[in-house]
Amino acid sequence: MKIRAIRHVRGFDVARPISIGVMLGIMLPLVLLPLLSIFVYGTKKGLGTFWSALVAPEAIFALKLSMVTSFWATVFNVIFGLFAAYVLSRYDFWGRNAVIVTISLPTAIPTAVAGFALLLLWGPNALLGRLLNTQGVQLMFTPYAIILANIFVTFPLAFGVIKPVLDTMSRSMEEASATIGATRWQTFWHVTLPSLRGAIVGGALLTFARAVGEFGSTILVSGNLAERTQTAPLYIFAKFNEGQIEAANAIAIVLALLSFVIFSVLFFARDWLEFDSQDA
Amino acid sequence: MLGDHMWLTKNRTLILTLTVFSLLVGNACLPKPASQKGGGVTITVYGFSIMKESLEQAIYPAFAAKVKREHGFDVRFTSSFAGSETVTNQILQGVKAQVAILSIERDAQRLKDGGFVTSDWHQLPQKGIVNKTPFVILVRKGNPKGIHDLADLAKPGVKLIHPDPVSSGGAQWSILAIYGSELVKSEKQSGEPDRARALQLLQAVWHNVISTPGSGREARTQFESGYGDALITYELDALLMKQSNARADAEIIIPEATIFSEHPAVVVDRNVSAADKPVVDAFMQFLWSEDAQRAFVRFHFRSSISDALTQENKELATIKYPFTVDYFHGWDKAYPEVIEGVFRDQVQKGK
């Protein structure tokens, strides 16, 4: 680093402002301006309109439903992701690679297909749906369907963050722990888990952020009922279709800010967490 | 080995993050809608896209007030709006709609075929039709493309926004309007409806379509945000748009001959419990009451029970040669013959 810096002291490094400028120039129409237009249109009719759009009962409900369903999908996927990552990185077995590929599949499947697949499985005339129906239970078009859809589409995220860390983790600490007589569970709880906390927090935030924004599968499985099964992205879509651009953008701003906070935490906290874990 | 105490200190960030996370989620319980607090009955209504304003702003409050006044309990509504075909498919997949208000009778028939509607909506007042509205054209201010009738939409260079007949009932009405208007006009001229001429027009108009949104309302939103030169839509939605946005860059053009769409309301019997049935039935009857019909007219629909009521709204246009789906001998014939036989097979595939 230092050597390279010295090389440029003699003259002005033109590549620096140009490359930064080009990067920002590319980002401007693709990412920055679209984000900006959400803020501009959300507040165009004044902050009063923005605020009343925000505190409308339907909007509050939609935001809360999104938070709660994403929360439970995150809890499930982090626990399962951790478990699966542990199993797949510690044990070798026939079909192991097939399982790894299968876990990653939901990344590439269109979310609408995910929603449709859930409908086909849990629908009133479908395999599992018919079974539940006889018990008088219906999953689809309830908030539980939204959680199921969120679990499906964010399935690989936490796993994908945790597994590489587990793979590259030095085994010496675990082995040391075992030699001084710790049980497997003690080793996992006191040695393995603390080293993974950066990955766990990172995976959880990523999963949560992705689940909060989920649209394609939710619109199919939720029924899109205001104050029942309408999540924040569905609310935005409904308001946009009704031509209520301000109401749509007010909630879009909340979601944009939420992702901003999540990814800031991810960015600033992860290094620190992972640094901590080195000497744990 | 590190003690538990140190482990905790080391994990302050993790704990902090988890705390923030939990606070964010609150009690992590599924939220209860404001409308569910307290007793009373809740009616679940699924409607096609343009029903939203009149139902939510006028019909629901009026019916709730009437029940409260006459019977002393609360009725609440929860609803969802989308293209008519979309709504129908959702109900067929199992959403718990108790009342469906649809754009086209064909969708009511599909609910019946699926076993969700067991009662006969033809027994309701006006054979189940709650209201109607003619199909008109929206163009840009000053009418720069010179569009004065449906036939002008075929002019080269006109960019037309047209909802998708796969998901939208309005789109199917619009197709019947274009095709039928030419049949009606050729019949007035020569005494014989000219099917070849009507097909030609539909093909030429469809050639100008630049976007097919999922519902009538979605199409309007696209047009409103500046796309396209013209849009065929429900008269009431055109008027609602002008009313909600006085500066909207739009003018309404009334075609010489056009169709009146007729919108059926049905009870989705499978989702109505015996306990809810009296209230749901009372709501259905209320839809044809003078109060409700007057409210529809205020929202620019035309009443299905009385032309005198319709005339209370001075903004509604007069159509020279109006026709209805009966001109095609009902939806039973119009769907297979025009939507499938003409539009899907000869216009879309022949393109």
XYZ file of C-alpha atoms in Angstrom:
631
model
C 0.000 0.000 0.000
C 2.667 2.484 1.103
C 4.963 1.827 -1.827
C 2.163 2.444 -4.296
C 1.169 5.674 -2.550
C 4.725 6.992 -2.741
C 4.823 6.364 -6.458
C 2.040 8.860 -6.951
C 3.354 11.602 -4.724
C 5.497 13.041 -7.506
C 2.641 13.822 -9.816
C -1.144 14.059 -9.718
C -2.741 10.660 -10.252
C -5.325 11.334 -12.968
C -6.671 7.802 -12.857
C -8.089 8.395 -9.398
C -10.680 11.149 -10.075
C -11.500 9.670 -13.476
C -12.177 6.177 -12.237
C -14.210 7.441 -9.276
C -16.120 9.727 -11.626
C -16.828 6.941 -14.095
C -18.011 4.652 -11.323
C -20.387 7.259 -9.912
C -21.441 8.252 -13.423
C -22.515 4.689 -14.137
C -24.277 4.396 -10.790
C -26.137 7.668 -11.219
C -28.820 6.686 -13.788
C -28.890 3.035 -12.763
C -29.196 3.243 -8.981
C -28.832 6.712 -7.492
C -31.398 8.645 -9.527
C -34.122 5.980 -9.281
C -33.653 6.010 -5.492
C -33.705 9.784 -5.468
C -36.949 9.897 -7.452
C -38.651 7.829 -4.737
C -37.732 10.501 -2.216
C -38.697 13.341 -4.537
C -42.114 11.881 -5.424
C -42.776 10.738 -1.867
C -42.439 14.242 -0.498
C -43.629 16.221 -3.520
C -46.936 17.211 -1.975
C -45.295 18.343 1.244
C -44.247 16.604 4.414
C -47.809 16.732 5.756
C -49.064 14.473 2.964
C -46.009 12.276 3.372
C -46.672 11.887 7.080
C -50.376 11.154 6.747
C -49.570 8.545 4.083
C -47.132 7.001 6.519
C -49.463 6.792 9.502
C -52.482 5.513 7.567
C -53.656 2.382 9.435
C -53.316 0.236 6.309
C -49.742 1.417 5.793
C -48.740 0.823 9.420
C -50.313 -2.616 9.297
C -48.527 -3.476 6.056
C -45.159 -2.406 7.441
C -45.681 -4.325 10.642
C -46.819 -7.451 8.802
C -43.710 -7.274 6.613
C -41.463 -6.928 9.680
C -43.051 -9.807 11.545
C -43.219 -12.257 8.651
C -39.644 -11.408 7.633
C -38.517 -11.785 11.250
C -39.826 -15.330 11.537
C -38.470 -16.298 8.134
C -35.093 -14.938 9.259
C -35.168 -16.800 12.571
C -35.926 -20.025 10.770
C -33.431 -19.586 7.962
C -30.571 -18.547 10.239
C -31.073 -21.519 12.549
C -31.504 -23.905 9.667
C -28.674 -22.270 7.685
C -26.325 -22.645 10.641
C -27.326 -26.235 11.162
C -27.062 -27.117 7.471
C -23.737 -25.313 7.110
C -22.374 -27.230 10.088
C -23.583 -30.586 8.814
C -22.377 -29.975 5.273
C -18.968 -28.673 6.230
C -18.213 -31.233 8.948
C -19.573 -34.415 7.422
C -19.011 -35.924 4.046
C -21.754 -38.143 2.715
C -23.193 -39.443 -0.518
C -25.262 -36.726 -2.200
C -23.688 -33.927 -0.178
C -23.035 -31.753 -3.231
C -26.557 -32.319 -4.486
C -27.884 -30.956 -1.188
C -25.628 -27.893 -1.417
C -26.870 -27.163 -4.934
C -30.502 -27.704 -3.905
C -30.225 -25.277 -0.984
C -28.898 -22.628 -3.370
C -31.631 -23.162 -5.977
C -34.174 -20.602 -4.707
C -31.735 -17.817 -5.680
C -32.261 -18.546 -9.343
C -35.948 -19.468 -9.338
C -38.270 -16.570 -10.218
C -40.117 -15.613 -7.048
C -43.463 -15.872 -8.801
C -42.662 -19.531 -9.481
C -41.905 -19.958 -5.780
C -45.327 -18.525 -4.929
C -47.023 -20.660 -7.509
C -45.238 -23.769 -6.262
C -46.475 -23.079 -2.729
C -50.024 -22.634 -4.016
C -49.794 -25.909 -5.888
C -48.546 -27.718 -2.795
C -50.825 -26.169 -0.169
C -53.860 -25.329 -2.326
C -57.288 -26.693 -1.417
C -56.969 -29.588 -3.863
C -53.232 -30.164 -3.540
C -51.098 -32.761 -1.833
C -50.504 -31.178 1.580
C -53.310 -28.638 1.349
C -55.966 -31.352 1.198
C -54.461 -33.004 4.263
C -54.660 -29.751 6.233
C -58.096 -28.962 4.860
C -59.528 -32.054 6.475
C -58.297 -30.619 9.799
C -60.041 -27.357 8.974
C -56.722 -25.530 8.576
C -55.870 -23.298 5.643
C -52.339 -22.026 5.215
C -52.484 -20.182 1.928
C -53.815 -16.603 1.970
C -52.888 -16.205 5.627
C -49.803 -14.509 7.127
C -48.312 -17.999 7.532
C -48.261 -18.337 3.763
C -46.209 -15.139 3.611
C -43.718 -16.593 6.103
C -43.488 -19.793 4.041
C -42.868 -17.800 0.863
C -40.230 -15.673 2.617
C -38.492 -18.788 3.915
C -38.410 -20.238 0.419
C -36.990 -17.216 -1.389
C -34.393 -16.350 1.299
C -33.464 -19.953 2.011
C -29.886 -19.890 0.678
C -28.837 -16.483 2.029
C -27.838 -17.170 5.654
C -26.469 -20.580 4.692
C -24.412 -18.960 1.938
C -22.826 -16.512 4.378
C -22.186 -18.986 7.202
C -20.871 -21.995 5.275
C -17.744 -20.394 3.727
C -16.715 -19.090 7.164
C -17.156 -22.555 8.654
C -15.224 -24.106 5.766
C -12.200 -21.877 6.207
C -12.281 -21.820 9.991
C -9.237 -23.284 11.675
C -10.068 -26.561 13.387
C -7.288 -26.205 15.969
C -9.485 -24.425 18.515
C -12.203 -27.050 18.210
C -9.631 -29.810 18.535
C -8.048 -28.134 21.543
C -11.437 -27.809 23.127
C -12.066 -31.515 22.565
C -8.720 -32.558 24.034
C -9.422 -30.748 27.308
C -12.558 -32.790 27.643
C -15.326 -30.554 26.309
C -18.351 -32.307 24.889
C -19.336 -31.718 21.285
C -22.109 -29.421 22.371
C -19.784 -27.422 24.660
C -17.291 -27.068 21.834
C -19.983 -25.880 19.475
C -21.457 -23.429 21.973
C -18.210 -21.988 23.361
C -15.832 -22.258 20.411
C -17.523 -22.670 17.040
C -20.529 -20.428 17.563
C -18.624 -17.363 18.839
C -16.359 -17.505 15.790
C -19.417 -17.493 13.572
C -21.236 -14.563 15.083
C -20.121 -12.169 12.348
C -21.450 -14.539 9.719
C -24.649 -15.165 11.659
C -25.455 -11.480 12.098
C -24.519 -10.824 8.477
C -26.627 -13.708 7.196
C -29.573 -12.662 9.361
C -29.518 -9.062 8.184
C -29.206 -10.119 4.564
C -32.102 -12.555 4.937
C -34.252 -9.992 6.691
C -33.532 -7.272 4.132
C -34.369 -9.590 1.276
C -37.548 -10.887 2.942
C -38.889 -7.403 3.703
C -38.672 -6.513 0.016
C -40.185 -9.754 -1.275
C -43.024 -9.226 -3.737
C -43.380 -11.835 -6.468
C -44.202 -14.818 -4.305
C -46.162 -12.839 -1.699
C -48.641 -11.431 -4.197
C -49.571 -14.970 -5.192
C -49.857 -16.627 -1.783
C -51.132 -13.799 0.444
C -54.478 -12.817 -1.068
C -53.413 -9.159 -0.806
C -56.137 -8.156 1.661
C -55.678 -4.711 3.183
C -55.123 -4.972 6.945
C -55.082 -8.761 6.722
C -52.429 -10.126 4.415
C -51.067 -7.064 2.629
C -47.333 -6.624 3.191
C -45.503 -3.359 2.594
C -44.369 -4.188 -0.975
C -47.933 -5.263 -1.865
C -49.273 -2.059 -0.332
C -46.853 -0.045 -2.456
C -47.930 -1.920 -5.582
C -51.635 -1.490 -4.777
C -51.241 2.237 -4.132
C -49.226 2.672 -7.289
C -51.904 0.915 -9.308
C -54.553 3.130 -7.804
C -52.544 6.120 -8.924
C -51.736 7.179 -5.352
C -48.083 7.757 -6.097
C -47.429 9.695 -2.876
C -48.778 6.963 -0.619
C -46.788 4.351 -2.529
C -43.592 6.362 -2.287
C -44.000 7.169 1.407
C -43.796 3.468 2.247
C -41.106 2.925 -0.373
C -39.011 5.533 1.448
C -39.411 3.637 4.705
C -38.263 0.409 3.048
C -35.347 2.170 1.350
C -34.214 3.690 4.653
C -34.593 0.341 6.377
C -32.324 -1.369 3.842
C -29.905 1.528 4.177
C -29.715 0.960 7.933
C -29.415 -2.807 7.532
C -26.598 -2.602 5.021
C -24.805 0.079 7.033
C -24.862 -2.194 10.062
C -23.695 -5.016 7.838
C -20.841 -2.936 6.480
C -19.573 -1.305 9.654
C -20.257 -4.043 12.155
C -19.154 -7.118 10.293
C -15.466 -6.281 10.092
C -15.438 -5.540 13.764
C -17.347 -8.698 14.638
C -15.071 -10.836 12.540
C -11.986 -9.171 13.948
C -13.286 -9.924 17.438
C -13.818 -13.511 16.552
C -10.166 -14.013 15.642
C -9.070 -13.882 19.274
C -12.132 -15.515 20.764
C -10.821 -20.956 27.624
C -12.863 -17.853 27.964
C -15.403 -17.581 30.722
C -19.020 -16.898 30.014
C -18.648 -13.400 31.361
C -16.015 -12.475 28.809
C -17.936 -14.170 26.059
C -20.811 -11.880 26.859
C -18.661 -8.759 26.761
C -17.181 -9.814 23.474
C -20.626 -10.249 22.082
C -21.988 -6.852 22.960
C -22.465 -6.050 19.299
C -24.310 -9.257 18.676
C -26.517 -8.611 21.679
C -27.043 -5.018 20.646
C -27.998 -6.051 17.134
C -30.393 -8.666 18.392
C -31.980 -6.142 20.763
C -32.465 -3.606 17.996
C -33.820 -6.351 15.821
C -36.321 -7.494 18.437
C -37.404 -3.941 19.149
C -37.949 -3.458 15.452
C -40.207 -6.428 15.326
C -42.028 -5.446 18.492
C -43.619 -8.413 20.136
C -43.029 -10.477 16.973
C -46.686 -11.370 16.913
C -48.770 -11.049 13.799
C -50.385 -7.629 13.863
C -54.103 -7.276 14.433
C -55.920 -4.969 12.062
C -57.512 -1.935 13.682
C -60.822 -3.024 12.215
C -60.767 -6.360 14.029
C -60.857 -4.863 17.504
C -64.284 -5.066 19.060
C -67.154 -7.279 18.012
C -69.349 -7.231 14.955
C -69.247 -8.883 11.566
C -66.581 -8.459 8.917
C -67.465 -8.906 5.250
C -64.632 -9.762 2.857
C -65.125 -8.269 -0.588
C -62.947 -8.856 -3.645
C -63.578 -6.386 -6.414
C -62.271 -5.586 -9.875
C -59.923 -2.637 -9.966
C -62.164 0.385 -10.519
C -64.703 -0.518 -7.795
C -62.367 0.658 -5.060
C -63.361 4.312 -4.592
C -67.124 3.942 -4.692
C -67.104 0.931 -2.348
C -64.615 2.212 0.197
C -65.718 5.820 0.266
C -69.477 5.487 -0.085
C -71.020 2.007 -0.098
C -69.236 0.435 2.912
C -69.757 3.397 5.273
C -73.405 3.766 4.206
C -74.171 0.078 4.780
C -72.310 0.011 8.116
C -74.265 3.064 9.298
C -77.562 1.507 8.190
C -76.899 -1.749 10.082
C -75.751 0.127 13.165
C -78.865 2.280 13.054
C -81.324 -0.537 12.421
C -79.740 -3.466 14.256
C -77.192 -1.918 16.591
C -74.100 -3.942 15.663
C -70.948 -3.111 13.730
C -70.217 -4.300 10.210
C -66.702 -3.923 8.882
C -65.268 -4.538 5.461
C -61.978 -5.812 4.257
C -61.236 -5.857 0.573
C -58.760 -6.361 -2.214
C -58.886 -4.995 -5.740
C -57.242 -6.277 -8.921
C -58.114 -7.186 -12.495
C -61.387 -9.137 -12.706
C -59.730 -12.325 -13.999
C -57.043 -12.046 -11.308
C -59.650 -11.696 -8.575
C -61.530 -14.695 -9.937
C -58.380 -16.812 -10.053
C -57.533 -15.840 -6.470
C -60.954 -16.975 -5.297
C -60.641 -20.219 -7.259
C -57.285 -20.771 -5.506
C -58.985 -20.364 -2.144
C -58.948 -16.752 -0.904
C -61.839 -16.302 1.512
C -63.824 -13.714 -0.431
C -67.471 -13.606 0.604
C -68.650 -11.184 -2.043
C -67.102 -10.733 -5.481
C -67.862 -7.767 -7.705
C -66.569 -8.578 -11.145
C -66.157 -6.785 -14.409
C -67.526 -9.558 -16.581
C -70.222 -12.139 -16.051
C -67.940 -14.814 -17.474
C -65.893 -14.597 -14.253
C -69.030 -15.111 -12.155
C -69.706 -18.176 -14.278
C -66.175 -19.446 -13.642
C -66.777 -19.149 -9.884
C -69.982 -21.102 -10.330
C -68.262 -23.780 -12.404
C -65.601 -24.044 -9.699
C -68.296 -24.706 -7.099
C -67.604 -21.500 -5.160
C -70.859 -19.803 -6.110
C -73.852 -22.068 -5.655
C -76.609 -19.475 -5.654
C -77.954 -18.021 -8.888
C -77.026 -14.353 -9.191
C -79.676 -13.937 -11.880
C -82.172 -14.102 -9.003
C -80.691 -10.897 -7.577
C -82.112 -7.559 -8.743
C -81.212 -6.627 -12.343
C -79.963 -10.208 -12.923
C -77.065 -9.502 -10.607
C -75.760 -6.450 -12.461
C -74.909 -3.726 -9.894
C -73.931 -0.953 -12.264
C -72.692 -0.202 -15.755
C -70.548 2.242 -17.653
C -69.668 2.860 -21.310
C -66.177 2.497 -22.720
C -64.533 5.740 -23.799
C -61.156 6.912 -25.052
C -58.673 9.029 -23.114
C -56.295 11.106 -25.222
C -53.709 13.780 -24.471
C -54.813 17.404 -24.020
C -55.564 19.145 -27.291
C -55.941 15.713 -28.930
C -52.663 15.974 -30.909
C -53.223 12.647 -32.689
C -56.698 13.644 -33.885
C -58.583 10.736 -32.326
C -62.359 11.177 -32.533
C -63.610 7.603 -32.527
C -62.441 4.067 -31.829
C -61.547 3.624 -35.512
C -58.992 6.450 -35.245
C -56.969 4.336 -32.806
C -55.861 2.314 -35.824
C -54.047 5.314 -37.337
C -50.362 4.657 -37.826
C -48.202 6.143 -35.084
C -50.827 6.146 -32.322
C -49.382 4.626 -29.153
C -52.164 2.844 -27.294
C -52.191 1.539 -23.736
C -54.556 -1.384 -23.395
C -55.030 -3.614 -20.339
C -54.248 -7.313 -20.711
C -57.323 -9.454 -21.522
C -55.676 -12.355 -19.696
C -56.056 -10.643 -16.319
C -58.435 -7.742 -16.905
C -62.155 -7.758 -17.573
C -61.935 -4.164 -18.767
C -59.586 -5.281 -21.512
C -62.187 -7.753 -22.747
C -64.877 -5.075 -22.710
C -62.542 -2.839 -24.652
C -61.984 -5.505 -27.304
C -65.746 -5.981 -27.595
C -66.102 -2.187 -27.852
C -63.647 -1.875 -30.767
C -64.926 -4.931 -32.624
C -68.591 -4.263 -31.875
C -68.483 -0.576 -32.766
C -67.426 -1.442 -36.286
C -70.117 -4.122 -36.545
C -72.770 -1.690 -35.324
C -71.655 1.082 -37.657
C -71.405 -1.151 -40.711
C -74.849 -2.488 -39.868
C -76.236 1.058 -39.735
C -74.688 1.772 -43.125
C -75.469 -1.358 -45.095
C -77.934 -3.261 -42.957
C -75.430 -6.115 -42.501
C -72.672 -6.235 -39.858
C -69.339 -6.455 -41.669
C -67.185 -8.942 -39.715
C -64.185 -8.633 -42.012
C -64.068 -4.865 -41.519
C -64.395 -5.245 -37.732
C -61.591 -7.809 -37.624
C -59.393 -5.554 -39.729
C -59.958 -2.664 -37.331
C -59.179 -4.761 -34.267
C -55.961 -5.982 -35.905
C -54.888 -2.456 -36.803
C -55.698 -1.111 -33.325
C -53.876 -3.968 -31.616
C -50.841 -3.254 -33.765
C -50.611 0.145 -32.008
C -50.653 -1.260 -28.468
C -47.382 -0.496 -26.652
C -48.205 -1.906 -23.228
C -50.673 -4.353 -21.661
C -50.981 -3.673 -17.899
C -52.754 -6.132 -15.597
C -55.918 -4.163 -14.866
C -57.936 -1.181 -16.031
C -56.673 0.850 -13.102
C -53.064 -0.102 -13.756
C -53.493 0.986 -17.371
C -54.835 4.328 -16.198
C -51.864 4.825 -13.872
C -49.486 4.192 -16.769
C -51.340 6.634 -18.979
C -51.413 9.164 -16.160
C -47.666 8.965 -15.702
C -47.217 10.051 -19.305
C -46.989 6.910 -21.428
C -48.980 6.504 -24.610
C -51.229 8.710 -26.738
C -54.501 6.995 -25.936
C -56.220 4.605 -23.557
C -59.564 2.849 -23.843
C -61.212 2.704 -20.438
C -64.367 2.765 -18.354
C -66.025 6.182 -18.564
C -66.155 6.354 -14.782
C -62.428 5.803 -14.429
C -61.733 8.522 -16.968
C -63.967 10.904 -15.002
C -62.469 9.851 -11.647
C -59.034 10.550 -13.050
C -59.996 14.035 -14.214
C -61.650 14.667 -10.872
C -58.698 13.561 -8.747
C -56.144 15.347 -10.877
C -57.471 18.538 -12.455
C -54.161 19.091 -14.216
C -54.115 15.613 -15.726
C -52.879 15.682 -19.292
C -56.002 14.012 -20.633
C -59.219 14.578 -22.554
C -62.171 12.228 -22.851
C -63.372 11.249 -26.324
C -66.807 9.653 -26.607
C -67.004 7.074 -29.414
C -70.009 7.163 -31.727
C -70.762 3.510 -30.984
C -69.507 1.817 -27.847
C -70.286 -0.925 -25.374
C -71.777 -0.550 -21.908
C -69.930 -2.830 -19.504
C -72.216 -4.473 -16.934
C -70.735 -5.545 -13.624
C -72.168 -8.495 -11.689
C -71.968 -8.945 -7.925
C -72.064 -12.493 -6.565
C -72.022 -14.154 -3.158
C -69.182 -16.651 -2.865
C -71.390 -19.085 -0.980
C -68.600 -21.480 -0.056
C -66.952 -18.801 2.112
C -70.091 -17.549 3.858
C -70.886 -19.181 7.199
C -74.468 -19.585 8.275
C -73.873 -16.939 10.942
C -72.614 -14.363 8.421
C -75.168 -15.152 5.732
C -77.938 -12.750 6.830
C -75.522 -9.807 6.884
C -73.950 -10.731 3.561
C -77.394 -11.115 1.986
C -78.478 -7.769 3.420
C -75.358 -6.187 1.917
C -76.169 -7.696 -1.471
C -79.695 -6.288 -1.356
C -78.286 -2.936 -0.269
C -76.191 -2.729 -3.460
C -79.409 -2.237 -5.450
C -81.013 0.167 -2.986
C -81.596 3.727 -4.094
C -78.951 4.975 -1.657
C -76.249 2.689 -3.009
C -77.194 3.265 -6.639
C -77.109 7.024 -6.092
C -73.638 6.637 -4.566
C -72.470 4.700 -7.611
C -73.795 7.455 -9.851
C -71.927 10.028 -7.765
C -68.770 8.033 -8.576
C -69.709 8.218 -12.286
C -71.149 4.733 -12.707
C -74.551 4.443 -14.325
C -77.292 2.964 -12.216
C -78.588 -0.465 -13.150
C -82.007 0.232 -11.604
C -82.996 3.663 -12.829
C -82.065 6.003 -15.675
C -83.466 8.905 -13.689
C -80.812 8.313 -11.038
C -78.115 8.174 -13.710
C -79.205 11.544 -15.026
C -78.384 13.137 -11.681
C -74.752 13.047 -12.767
C -74.422 15.724 -15.455
C -70.919 14.678 -16.472
C -72.002 11.388 -17.992
C -71.935 11.446 -21.790
C -74.647 10.494 -24.260
C -73.687 7.665 -26.583
C -75.151 7.759 -30.088
C -75.131 4.010 -30.744
C -74.817 2.205 -27.411
C -74.754 -1.586 -27.250
C -74.224 -4.259 -24.588
C -72.848 -7.785 -24.504
C -76.335 -8.874 -25.606
C -75.357 -7.653 -29.072
C -73.019 -10.687 -29.086
C -75.750 -12.828 -27.438
C -74.213 -12.680 -23.953
C -70.831 -13.665 -22.519
C -71.514 -17.350 -23.209
C -71.138 -16.519 -26.898
C -69.004 -13.336 -26.762
C -66.083 -14.974 -24.967
C -65.546 -17.982 -27.232
C -66.507 -16.173 -30.425
C -64.916 -12.749 -30.038
C -62.286 -12.888 -27.278
C -61.005 -16.335 -28.254
C -62.153 -16.793 -31.835
C -61.423 -13.328 -33.140
C -58.978 -11.697 -30.750
C -56.794 -14.574 -29.576
C -56.796 -16.646 -32.748
C -56.894 -14.021 -35.471
C -55.477 -10.838 -33.946
C -52.840 -12.008 -31.467
C -51.641 -15.066 -33.345
C -51.961 -13.460 -36.740
C -49.805 -10.544 -35.689
